[in-house]
Amino acid sequence: MTVSVEKPLLAALREALPDGAVLTADDQLDLHSRDSAPFGEAGRPLAVVRPGTVEQVREVIRAARAHGVPVVPQGARTGLAGAADAVDGCVVLSMVRMNRILEIDPANRLVRCEPGVVTADLAAAVAERGLCYPPDPASWEVCTIGGNIATGAGGLCCVKYGVTADYVLGLTVVLADGEVLRVGRRTVKGVAGYDLTRLFVGSEGTLGVIVEATLALRPPRPPARALLARFPSASDAGEAVAAIVRAGHVPSALELLDRTTTEAISALGHPLFADGGAATLIVASDAPDAAADVHAMAALCRDAKALSVTAAAGEEESAEVLEARRMVLPALKARAATLPGEVTAFIEDVAVPRDRLAELIDRIELIADEYGLYISTVGHAGDGNLHPTVVFDRSDPDAVRRAKEAYDAIMAAGLELGGTITGEHGVGTLKRDWLARELPPRSLRLQRDLKRLLDPEGLLNPGKVLA
Amino acid sequence: MTVSVEKPLLAALREALPDGAVLTADDQLDLHSRDSAPFGEAGRPLAVVRPGTVEQVREVIRAARAHGVPVVPQGARTGLAGAADAVDGCVVLSMVRMNRILEIDPANRLVRCEPGVVTADLAAAVAERGLCYPPDPASWEVCTIGGNIATGAGGLCCVKYGVTADYVLGLTVVLADGEVLRVGRRTVKGVAGYDLTRLFVGSEGTLGVIVEATLALRPPRPPARALLARFPSASDAGEAVAAIVRAGHVPSALELLDRTTTEAISALGHPLFADGGAATLIVASDAPDAAADVHAMAALCRDAKALSVTAAAGEEESAEVLEARRMVLPALKARAATLPGEVTAFIEDVAVPRDRLAELIDRIELIADEYGLYISTVGHAGDGNLHPTVVFDRSDPDAVRRAKEAYDAIMAAGLELGGTITGEHGVGTLKRDWLARELPPRSLRLQRDLKRLLDPEGLLNPGKVLA
């Protein structure tokens, strides 16, 4: 970046945005240079801008374009694939100030909001009106709706309630040329023309900047009942998952913890993990007959050789069981604290057909052995979506190398088992090369054609999703 | 079409396809010249081809392209918007022979099939394996999966189970250049790259020809309980719908019949319609506690001034209530039989936000009066999706003119109430001009750009969706 571009662009941005909305201090540039991916190729932004209106977003994009400078949209930077990492000399377009809920419409069960709304805030606001916004990515207490949509985020309850994409009725998007595009609808159904809404969901800010969303809501979820079952092996737990699916249950959570995770939580002295075992299943039901549903699923777990099954008797016990799922991160942090160096936990994301899950867990255990790594795997078993978490010392170049190689090996295993390189975290920069291995050439070409159609100059979040 | 094109193209098609797969007899050309839309601009095809393999589809597309001849894909021709109408001199690509179910995978709750499978056959085949494919367009006993996907078809149970689009996990598509594109996945979740699958759903054969689909399945639906309520006005019925939604019920069907329809069924002497009334609500629940659910919804209907409420006591009575919904077409046919001329019933499709439904029904009654037409309106009230059916004499030019004008007036009313010109029937040729009125200019431009990107020569189903 030469000064000849930098100065007039900053001047243009400062003119377009009110005081304090253009940040150039070092600490702000540092803070906004990367999301939560561990191996990013994050560059250094020229400036961070925090617009408050659609018009300001348009001005920023027009100004950046006029100077040939890339724009990187950002939400809460909780993404795990590098999609919100800055590129050198870019303008980071932080959407966090555009965080208004514009409308809650109970009669039509929908909400209209700006992209910077925190997911938990949206969920709380609609709950106050007797409605529910189900998508619950792990970072839901801090991540933003815009980021959820841009990455196509999932969560725990997808197994029953679907992913973020399933709730997006309509979007307002600022395009690379600064024009405003409205796609989708307010009606429940609609097939007027090609589905442009879904094109932007999961596009990671590479096709346009989401400035408003219309989201479908649901009636409130009934209280959940839960069970926790311990198994001698991941395969046995996998059998239980298969039996639950075959029997037609639709649990509201169906989480599998592998041996490493199970041991890490046991080590914290959690009472439900006292019985040993090599794999744990945590299952919830919020069906109207949840108690009976859980009872029946508990029996299926016993049939699948569970070492122990704890079916919660009431709401309080259910909360305790579900709390065990949230022990995963504290348990890994406790484990990390025992390791030397600058220890980091990197959460991977891969999805396979549901019936290949146990196989993938076994493969990941072998990969952990092969690369001498500590890998703890937790999975949305009902979706076939696994999150192997690699705990390693990022100050140790050899550990970093092994972690990266293991990451590649896990994705290769996922593809080999008929799966996808990402179930819910997205492609970003981390999986860009892998996308080219997953997609057939013609499909990849069409992806590139679409990017070129919507962003011919390649200034919107360049290098993300596609190389 | 000059002979110079016709002869070599027919020769190429006959070489590519086995005996009997290239039809040029007049009766076949007539039969395949139009779908079920009443005011189509149907042209006359040069030939109808019925390929049996993906390779044959590719050969047809390559041959047609080499001769600059358009290709119009067709399923069962049950579409109501003209999307499968032939254009003059085209090759009609009938997919009905590609009707194999390739795989049913209960462990992953999915089915893979060719596009020509009849929806009811698919539903029956997966039911035998203990699974359910919910989408139920009215023509489900004859329409094809490929047509359902191409039009983005809906149905009665969408209010609870979603539309066809929600079940499409992956597609294989032959593109305009004859290449094969695979999009989507077999996993429950997946966000690898832009969502190309949804781009083809509802694209009405204008972007590519669907040659294979991977569809999500569900556990079987429990038996439904139903209720039928009669109201003094559509507004009162609309109030009941709003109350049902507000109370958090998720019925598996929520159908509203207007005064004209109610009277037509009464005229057939149906016992449930003996009490008079100006609007009827038919509601079903297949919740695990269906009886209690129906009981609670019945109370809400009574609160909304229902003249009578019949809550079915068991499965048999429920079937009788739901049968009443299927009386709509026989009732209209009986009505048509009393009219002179070549009487036809044209089923329209418009969707509004759920809370504007009663208003739209009132507007349609006014439109019927204004144009002196018999219009019977039935709606998927839970979705805000109405089907006004115009019964008119198609041999009477003035009646045809009034029917067309009323059609326009209904769509204008739908848009005015914040709705869409099509909830589930699609655009085809009939709503092409209206699409340009519904979509903002930038969105329409992007639609055209996408068409050009995927079909630069404009040979795939030209004149459909976009002009």
mmCIF file of N, CA, C and O in Angstrom, chain A residues 179-259:
data_model
loop_
_atom_site.group_PDB
_atom_site.id
_atom_site.type_symbol
_atom_site.label_atom_id
_atom_site.label_comp_id
_atom_site.label_asym_id
_atom_site.label_seq_id
_atom_site.Cartn_x
_atom_site.Cartn_y
_atom_site.Cartn_z
ATOM 1 N N GLU A 179 -24.186 -0.987 -4.733
ATOM 2 C CA GLU A 179 -25.650 -1.012 -4.867
ATOM 3 C C GLU A 179 -26.280 -1.893 -3.781
ATOM 4 O O GLU A 179 -25.634 -2.790 -3.242
ATOM 5 N N VAL A 180 -27.542 -1.607 -3.492
ATOM 6 C CA VAL A 180 -28.257 -2.374 -2.473
ATOM 7 C C VAL A 180 -29.119 -3.430 -3.160
ATOM 8 O O VAL A 180 -29.881 -3.122 -4.074
ATOM 9 N N LEU A 181 -28.981 -4.670 -2.712
ATOM 10 C CA LEU A 181 -29.761 -5.776 -3.272
ATOM 11 C C LEU A 181 -30.689 -6.311 -2.187
ATOM 12 O O LEU A 181 -30.254 -6.584 -1.070
ATOM 13 N N ARG A 182 -31.976 -6.430 -2.518
ATOM 14 C CA ARG A 182 -32.924 -7.055 -1.591
ATOM 15 C C ARG A 182 -33.330 -8.402 -2.150
ATOM 16 O O ARG A 182 -33.763 -8.477 -3.299
ATOM 17 N N VAL A 183 -33.155 -9.453 -1.359
ATOM 18 C CA VAL A 183 -33.518 -10.793 -1.810
ATOM 19 C C VAL A 183 -34.405 -11.454 -0.764
ATOM 20 O O VAL A 183 -34.369 -11.085 0.406
ATOM 21 N N GLY A 184 -35.206 -12.418 -1.225
ATOM 22 C CA GLY A 184 -36.063 -13.153 -0.304
ATOM 23 C C GLY A 184 -37.389 -12.477 -0.088
ATOM 24 O O GLY A 184 -37.858 -11.723 -0.933
ATOM 25 N N ARG A 185 -37.988 -12.729 1.079
ATOM 26 C CA ARG A 185 -39.391 -12.361 1.262
ATOM 27 C C ARG A 185 -39.768 -12.325 2.724
ATOM 28 O O ARG A 185 -38.969 -12.650 3.585
ATOM 29 N N ARG A 186 -41.013 -11.925 2.990
ATOM 30 C CA ARG A 186 -41.576 -11.949 4.332
ATOM 31 C C ARG A 186 -42.596 -13.060 4.482
ATOM 32 O O ARG A 186 -43.107 -13.291 5.566
ATOM 33 N N THR A 187 -42.955 -13.691 3.373
ATOM 34 C CA THR A 187 -43.963 -14.748 3.435
ATOM 35 C C THR A 187 -43.288 -16.072 3.818
ATOM 36 O O THR A 187 -42.084 -16.237 3.669
ATOM 37 N N VAL A 188 -44.110 -17.002 4.327
ATOM 38 C CA VAL A 188 -43.559 -18.300 4.701
ATOM 39 C C VAL A 188 -43.037 -19.017 3.457
ATOM 40 O O VAL A 188 -41.939 -19.561 3.443
ATOM 41 N N LYS A 189 -43.841 -19.025 2.418
ATOM 42 C CA LYS A 189 -43.468 -19.670 1.165
ATOM 43 C C LYS A 189 -43.186 -18.620 0.103
ATOM 44 O O LYS A 189 -43.707 -17.505 0.168
ATOM 45 N N GLY A 190 -42.476 -19.007 -0.949
ATOM 46 C CA GLY A 190 -42.249 -18.094 -2.060
ATOM 47 C C GLY A 190 -41.264 -18.700 -3.045
ATOM 48 O O GLY A 190 -40.213 -19.205 -2.635
ATOM 49 N N VAL A 191 -41.625 -18.698 -4.336
ATOM 50 C CA VAL A 191 -40.743 -19.263 -5.360
ATOM 51 C C VAL A 191 -40.637 -18.323 -6.558
ATOM 52 O O VAL A 191 -40.539 -18.763 -7.700
ATOM 53 N N ALA A 192 -40.646 -17.019 -6.280
ATOM 54 C CA ALA A 192 -40.591 -16.043 -7.367
ATOM 55 C C ALA A 192 -39.146 -15.815 -7.804
ATOM 56 O O ALA A 192 -38.424 -15.022 -7.219
ATOM 57 N N GLY A 193 -38.738 -16.541 -8.828
ATOM 58 C CA GLY A 193 -37.389 -16.365 -9.364
ATOM 59 C C GLY A 193 -36.364 -17.243 -8.661
ATOM 60 O O GLY A 193 -36.686 -18.011 -7.762
ATOM 61 N N TYR A 194 -35.113 -17.143 -9.115
ATOM 62 C CA TYR A 194 -34.035 -17.958 -8.541
ATOM 63 C C TYR A 194 -33.823 -17.565 -7.081
ATOM 64 O O TYR A 194 -34.002 -16.415 -6.700
ATOM 65 N N ASP A 195 -33.422 -18.554 -6.269
ATOM 66 C CA ASP A 195 -33.209 -18.335 -4.844
ATOM 67 C C ASP A 195 -31.864 -17.632 -4.613
ATOM 68 O O ASP A 195 -30.817 -18.269 -4.531
ATOM 69 N N LEU A 196 -31.908 -16.308 -4.532
ATOM 70 C CA LEU A 196 -30.675 -15.547 -4.327
ATOM 71 C C LEU A 196 -30.302 -15.485 -2.846
ATOM 72 O O LEU A 196 -29.143 -15.254 -2.506
ATOM 73 N N THR A 197 -31.290 -15.692 -1.971
ATOM 74 C CA THR A 197 -31.025 -15.604 -0.537
ATOM 75 C C THR A 197 -29.969 -16.624 -0.134
ATOM 76 O O THR A 197 -28.971 -16.296 0.526
ATOM 77 N N ARG A 198 -30.195 -17.867 -0.554
ATOM 78 C CA ARG A 198 -29.274 -18.927 -0.163
ATOM 79 C C ARG A 198 -27.878 -18.755 -0.742
ATOM 80 O O ARG A 198 -26.910 -19.319 -0.247
ATOM 81 N N LEU A 199 -27.818 -18.008 -1.849
ATOM 82 C CA LEU A 199 -26.505 -17.767 -2.455
ATOM 83 C C LEU A 199 -25.626 -16.959 -1.501
ATOM 84 O O LEU A 199 -24.412 -17.162 -1.426
ATOM 85 N N PHE A 200 -26.242 -16.059 -0.752
ATOM 86 C CA PHE A 200 -25.460 -15.211 0.156
ATOM 87 C C PHE A 200 -25.211 -15.878 1.508
ATOM 88 O O PHE A 200 -24.226 -15.566 2.180
ATOM 89 N N VAL A 201 -26.107 -16.797 1.907
ATOM 90 C CA VAL A 201 -25.888 -17.500 3.171
ATOM 91 C C VAL A 201 -24.652 -18.394 3.013
ATOM 92 O O VAL A 201 -24.567 -19.171 2.073
ATOM 93 N N GLY A 202 -23.690 -18.244 3.899
ATOM 94 C CA GLY A 202 -22.479 -19.055 3.821
ATOM 95 C C GLY A 202 -21.447 -18.542 2.832
ATOM 96 O O GLY A 202 -20.436 -19.189 2.592
ATOM 97 N N SER A 203 -21.675 -17.350 2.261
ATOM 98 C CA SER A 203 -20.734 -16.840 1.260
ATOM 99 C C SER A 203 -19.602 -16.024 1.889
ATOM 100 O O SER A 203 -18.743 -15.502 1.199
ATOM 101 N N GLU A 204 -19.597 -15.939 3.212
ATOM 102 C CA GLU A 204 -18.463 -15.403 3.967
ATOM 103 C C GLU A 204 -18.024 -14.004 3.514
ATOM 104 O O GLU A 204 -16.834 -13.703 3.471
ATOM 105 N N GLY A 205 -18.978 -13.187 3.171
ATOM 106 C CA GLY A 205 -18.645 -11.806 2.818
ATOM 107 C C GLY A 205 -17.920 -11.654 1.499
ATOM 108 O O GLY A 205 -17.403 -10.589 1.197
ATOM 109 N N THR A 206 -17.901 -12.705 0.690
ATOM 110 C CA THR A 206 -17.169 -12.622 -0.576
ATOM 111 C C THR A 206 -18.049 -12.184 -1.745
ATOM 112 O O THR A 206 -17.538 -11.866 -2.813
ATOM 113 N N LEU A 207 -19.369 -12.187 -1.545
ATOM 114 C CA LEU A 207 -20.288 -11.822 -2.639
ATOM 115 C C LEU A 207 -21.026 -10.517 -2.354
ATOM 116 O O LEU A 207 -21.624 -9.938 -3.254
ATOM 117 N N GLY A 208 -20.996 -10.088 -1.102
ATOM 118 C CA GLY A 208 -21.716 -8.883 -0.711
ATOM 119 C C GLY A 208 -21.686 -8.773 0.798
ATOM 120 O O GLY A 208 -21.268 -9.715 1.484
ATOM 121 N N VAL A 209 -22.117 -7.622 1.299
ATOM 122 C CA VAL A 209 -22.110 -7.391 2.741
ATOM 123 C C VAL A 209 -23.554 -7.377 3.233
ATOM 124 O O VAL A 209 -24.361 -6.554 2.800
ATOM 125 N N ILE A 210 -23.878 -8.296 4.126
ATOM 126 C CA ILE A 210 -25.232 -8.391 4.663
ATOM 127 C C ILE A 210 -25.475 -7.204 5.598
ATOM 128 O O ILE A 210 -24.730 -6.995 6.552
ATOM 129 N N VAL A 211 -26.513 -6.406 5.303
ATOM 130 C CA VAL A 211 -26.807 -5.257 6.149
ATOM 131 C C VAL A 211 -28.157 -5.362 6.854
ATOM 132 O O VAL A 211 -28.478 -4.536 7.720
ATOM 133 N N GLU A 212 -28.939 -6.354 6.473
ATOM 134 C CA GLU A 212 -30.211 -6.580 7.163
ATOM 135 C C GLU A 212 -30.665 -8.006 6.885
ATOM 136 O O GLU A 212 -30.412 -8.536 5.806
ATOM 137 N N ALA A 213 -31.336 -8.607 7.878
ATOM 138 C CA ALA A 213 -31.828 -9.975 7.697
ATOM 139 C C ALA A 213 -33.247 -10.092 8.210
ATOM 140 O O ALA A 213 -33.608 -9.475 9.213
ATOM 141 N N THR A 214 -34.068 -10.862 7.486
ATOM 142 C CA THR A 214 -35.398 -11.243 7.957
ATOM 143 C C THR A 214 -35.337 -12.737 8.273
ATOM 144 O O THR A 214 -35.022 -13.540 7.400
ATOM 145 N N LEU A 215 -35.599 -13.062 9.536
ATOM 146 C CA LEU A 215 -35.414 -14.436 10.006
ATOM 147 C C LEU A 215 -36.729 -15.028 10.480
ATOM 148 O O LEU A 215 -37.515 -14.352 11.151
ATOM 149 N N ALA A 216 -36.932 -16.296 10.170
ATOM 150 C CA ALA A 216 -38.117 -17.008 10.650
ATOM 151 C C ALA A 216 -37.931 -17.372 12.116
ATOM 152 O O ALA A 216 -36.819 -17.628 12.571
ATOM 153 N N LEU A 217 -39.033 -17.378 12.841
ATOM 154 C CA LEU A 217 -39.015 -17.779 14.252
ATOM 155 C C LEU A 217 -39.930 -18.980 14.430
ATOM 156 O O LEU A 217 -40.686 -19.346 13.530
ATOM 157 N N ARG A 218 -39.849 -19.571 15.606
ATOM 158 C CA ARG A 218 -40.682 -20.726 15.924
ATOM 159 C C ARG A 218 -41.390 -20.495 17.254
ATOM 160 O O ARG A 218 -41.018 -19.615 18.020
ATOM 161 N N PRO A 219 -42.377 -21.338 17.552
ATOM 162 C CA PRO A 219 -42.940 -21.287 18.898
ATOM 163 C C PRO A 219 -41.842 -21.664 19.903
ATOM 164 O O PRO A 219 -40.862 -22.294 19.527
ATOM 165 N N PRO A 220 -42.004 -21.297 21.164
ATOM 166 C CA PRO A 220 -40.971 -21.627 22.153
ATOM 167 C C PRO A 220 -40.737 -23.131 22.235
ATOM 168 O O PRO A 220 -41.643 -23.929 21.991
ATOM 169 N N ARG A 221 -39.501 -23.498 22.562
ATOM 170 C CA ARG A 221 -39.183 -24.910 22.734
ATOM 171 C C ARG A 221 -39.622 -25.360 24.120
ATOM 172 O O ARG A 221 -39.359 -24.678 25.102
ATOM 173 N N PRO A 222 -40.278 -26.515 24.202
ATOM 174 C CA PRO A 222 -40.651 -27.027 25.523
ATOM 175 C C PRO A 222 -39.379 -27.370 26.306
ATOM 176 O O PRO A 222 -38.316 -27.535 25.708
ATOM 177 N N PRO A 223 -39.472 -27.481 27.632
ATOM 178 C CA PRO A 223 -38.285 -27.843 28.422
ATOM 179 C C PRO A 223 -37.764 -29.220 27.990
ATOM 180 O O PRO A 223 -38.543 -30.107 27.668
ATOM 181 N N ALA A 224 -36.437 -29.362 27.982
ATOM 182 C CA ALA A 224 -35.834 -30.605 27.498
ATOM 183 C C ALA A 224 -35.564 -31.573 28.642
ATOM 184 O O ALA A 224 -35.304 -31.161 29.770
ATOM 185 N N ARG A 225 -35.693 -32.845 28.345
ATOM 186 C CA ARG A 225 -35.212 -33.905 29.230
ATOM 187 C C ARG A 225 -33.958 -34.484 28.602
ATOM 188 O O ARG A 225 -33.865 -34.534 27.367
ATOM 189 N N ALA A 226 -33.033 -34.946 29.430
ATOM 190 C CA ALA A 226 -31.760 -35.402 28.884
ATOM 191 C C ALA A 226 -31.321 -36.729 29.472
ATOM 192 O O ALA A 226 -31.823 -37.160 30.515
ATOM 193 N N LEU A 227 -30.413 -37.369 28.772
ATOM 194 C CA LEU A 227 -29.773 -38.573 29.306
ATOM 195 C C LEU A 227 -28.299 -38.533 28.964
ATOM 196 O O LEU A 227 -27.875 -37.861 28.013
ATOM 197 N N LEU A 228 -27.533 -39.237 29.766
ATOM 198 C CA LEU A 228 -26.101 -39.367 29.519
ATOM 199 C C LEU A 228 -25.758 -40.847 29.594
ATOM 200 O O LEU A 228 -26.149 -41.527 30.538
ATOM 201 N N ALA A 229 -25.074 -41.335 28.572
ATOM 202 C CA ALA A 229 -24.725 -42.755 28.540
ATOM 203 C C ALA A 229 -23.236 -42.913 28.254
ATOM 204 O O ALA A 229 -22.667 -42.163 27.459
ATOM 205 N N ARG A 230 -22.633 -43.855 28.941
ATOM 206 C CA ARG A 230 -21.205 -44.130 28.762
ATOM 207 C C ARG A 230 -21.062 -45.461 28.046
ATOM 208 O O ARG A 230 -21.760 -46.423 28.365
ATOM 209 N N PHE A 231 -20.135 -45.507 27.095
ATOM 210 C CA PHE A 231 -19.971 -46.714 26.276
ATOM 211 C C PHE A 231 -18.529 -47.203 26.301
ATOM 212 O O PHE A 231 -17.606 -46.393 26.464
ATOM 213 N N PRO A 232 -18.336 -48.507 26.083
ATOM 214 C CA PRO A 232 -16.966 -49.026 26.044
ATOM 215 C C PRO A 232 -16.175 -48.530 24.836
ATOM 216 O O PRO A 232 -14.948 -48.519 24.880
ATOM 217 N N SER A 233 -16.871 -48.127 23.769
ATOM 218 C CA SER A 233 -16.138 -47.648 22.585
ATOM 219 C C SER A 233 -17.010 -46.666 21.813
ATOM 220 O O SER A 233 -18.236 -46.620 21.980
ATOM 221 N N ALA A 234 -16.338 -45.893 20.940
ATOM 222 C CA ALA A 234 -17.069 -44.958 20.081
ATOM 223 C C ALA A 234 -18.001 -45.719 19.152
ATOM 224 O O ALA A 234 -19.100 -45.250 18.841
ATOM 225 N N SER A 235 -17.594 -46.896 18.719
ATOM 226 C CA SER A 235 -18.454 -47.691 17.830
ATOM 227 C C SER A 235 -19.751 -48.058 18.529
ATOM 228 O O SER A 235 -20.825 -48.013 17.918
ATOM 229 N N ASP A 236 -19.653 -48.428 19.816
ATOM 230 C CA ASP A 236 -20.870 -48.763 20.551
ATOM 231 C C ASP A 236 -21.777 -47.531 20.661
ATOM 232 O O ASP A 236 -22.993 -47.627 20.483
ATOM 233 N N ALA A 237 -21.167 -46.395 20.936
ATOM 234 C CA ALA A 237 -21.961 -45.157 20.996
ATOM 235 C C ALA A 237 -22.586 -44.877 19.633
ATOM 236 O O ALA A 237 -23.751 -44.462 19.536
ATOM 237 N N GLY A 238 -21.793 -45.134 18.572
ATOM 238 C CA GLY A 238 -22.302 -44.956 17.216
ATOM 239 C C GLY A 238 -23.499 -45.873 16.946
ATOM 240 O O GLY A 238 -24.470 -45.469 16.291
ATOM 241 N N GLU A 239 -23.422 -47.081 17.467
ATOM 242 C CA GLU A 239 -24.545 -48.015 17.330
ATOM 243 C C GLU A 239 -25.797 -47.455 18.000
ATOM 244 O O GLU A 239 -26.907 -47.579 17.494
ATOM 245 N N ALA A 240 -25.596 -46.865 19.175
ATOM 246 C CA ALA A 240 -26.738 -46.282 19.893
ATOM 247 C C ALA A 240 -27.348 -45.134 19.083
ATOM 248 O O ALA A 240 -28.578 -45.018 18.970
ATOM 249 N N VAL A 241 -26.482 -44.306 18.499
ATOM 250 C CA VAL A 241 -26.976 -43.203 17.656
ATOM 251 C C VAL A 241 -27.806 -43.765 16.501
ATOM 252 O O VAL A 241 -28.924 -43.300 16.231
ATOM 253 N N ALA A 242 -27.261 -44.795 15.850
ATOM 254 C CA ALA A 242 -27.966 -45.396 14.713
ATOM 255 C C ALA A 242 -29.319 -45.955 15.149
ATOM 256 O O ALA A 242 -30.328 -45.788 14.452
ATOM 257 N N ALA A 243 -29.330 -46.595 16.321
ATOM 258 C CA ALA A 243 -30.577 -47.190 16.815
ATOM 259 C C ALA A 243 -31.609 -46.100 17.122
ATOM 260 O O ALA A 243 -32.806 -46.252 16.834
ATOM 261 N N ILE A 244 -31.147 -44.989 17.690
ATOM 262 C CA ILE A 244 -32.042 -43.865 18.008
ATOM 263 C C ILE A 244 -32.658 -43.303 16.720
ATOM 264 O O ILE A 244 -33.854 -43.030 16.642
ATOM 265 N N VAL A 245 -31.820 -43.155 15.695
ATOM 266 C CA VAL A 245 -32.296 -42.624 14.414
ATOM 267 C C VAL A 245 -33.274 -43.609 13.766
ATOM 268 O O VAL A 245 -34.361 -43.228 13.323
ATOM 269 N N ARG A 246 -32.866 -44.900 13.743
ATOM 270 C CA ARG A 246 -33.719 -45.917 13.130
ATOM 271 C C ARG A 246 -35.103 -45.977 13.769
ATOM 272 O O ARG A 246 -36.106 -46.192 13.096
ATOM 273 N N ALA A 247 -35.123 -45.791 15.095
ATOM 274 C CA ALA A 247 -36.394 -45.903 15.812
ATOM 275 C C ALA A 247 -37.280 -44.674 15.606
ATOM 276 O O ALA A 247 -38.400 -44.620 16.108
ATOM 277 N N GLY A 248 -36.765 -43.675 14.881
ATOM 278 C CA GLY A 248 -37.599 -42.533 14.536
ATOM 279 C C GLY A 248 -37.609 -41.412 15.569
ATOM 280 O O GLY A 248 -38.415 -40.492 15.477
ATOM 281 N N HIS A 249 -36.712 -41.473 16.549
ATOM 282 C CA HIS A 249 -36.638 -40.358 17.499
ATOM 283 C C HIS A 249 -36.053 -39.129 16.817
ATOM 284 O O HIS A 249 -35.229 -39.237 15.922
ATOM 285 N N VAL A 250 -36.492 -37.960 17.266
ATOM 286 C CA VAL A 250 -35.903 -36.709 16.793
ATOM 287 C C VAL A 250 -35.429 -35.930 18.022
ATOM 288 O O VAL A 250 -36.109 -35.030 18.501
ATOM 289 N N PRO A 251 -34.270 -36.294 18.546
ATOM 290 C CA PRO A 251 -33.770 -35.609 19.749
ATOM 291 C C PRO A 251 -33.420 -34.157 19.442
ATOM 292 O O PRO A 251 -33.143 -33.810 18.294
ATOM 293 N N SER A 252 -33.447 -33.322 20.478
ATOM 294 C CA SER A 252 -33.101 -31.910 20.283
ATOM 295 C C SER A 252 -31.609 -31.670 20.475
ATOM 296 O O SER A 252 -31.115 -30.567 20.222
ATOM 297 N N ALA A 253 -30.881 -32.674 20.940
ATOM 298 C CA ALA A 253 -29.417 -32.661 20.956
ATOM 299 C C ALA A 253 -28.982 -34.120 20.990
ATOM 300 O O ALA A 253 -29.660 -34.959 21.594
ATOM 301 N N LEU A 254 -27.873 -34.402 20.307
ATOM 302 C CA LEU A 254 -27.388 -35.783 20.245
ATOM 303 C C LEU A 254 -25.875 -35.674 20.060
ATOM 304 O O LEU A 254 -25.357 -35.653 18.959
ATOM 305 N N GLU A 255 -25.201 -35.562 21.213
ATOM 306 C CA GLU A 255 -23.780 -35.219 21.223
ATOM 307 C C GLU A 255 -22.938 -36.410 21.629
ATOM 308 O O GLU A 255 -23.273 -37.121 22.579
ATOM 309 N N LEU A 256 -21.838 -36.597 20.921
ATOM 310 C CA LEU A 256 -20.942 -37.712 21.217
ATOM 311 C C LEU A 256 -19.582 -37.170 21.666
ATOM 312 O O LEU A 256 -19.017 -36.294 21.004
ATOM 313 N N LEU A 257 -19.085 -37.673 22.788
ATOM 314 C CA LEU A 257 -17.762 -37.283 23.285
ATOM 315 C C LEU A 257 -16.865 -38.505 23.176
ATOM 316 O O LEU A 257 -17.233 -39.588 23.647
ATOM 317 N N ASP A 258 -15.695 -38.343 22.580
ATOM 318 C CA ASP A 258 -14.817 -39.497 22.406
ATOM 319 C C ASP A 258 -14.061 -39.819 23.704
ATOM 320 O O ASP A 258 -14.260 -39.167 24.727
ATOM 321 N N ARG A 259 -13.179 -40.818 23.636
ATOM 322 C CA ARG A 259 -12.440 -41.269 24.818
ATOM 323 C C ARG A 259 -11.653 -40.121 25.467
ATOM 324 O O ARG A 259 -11.731 -39.921 26.681
#
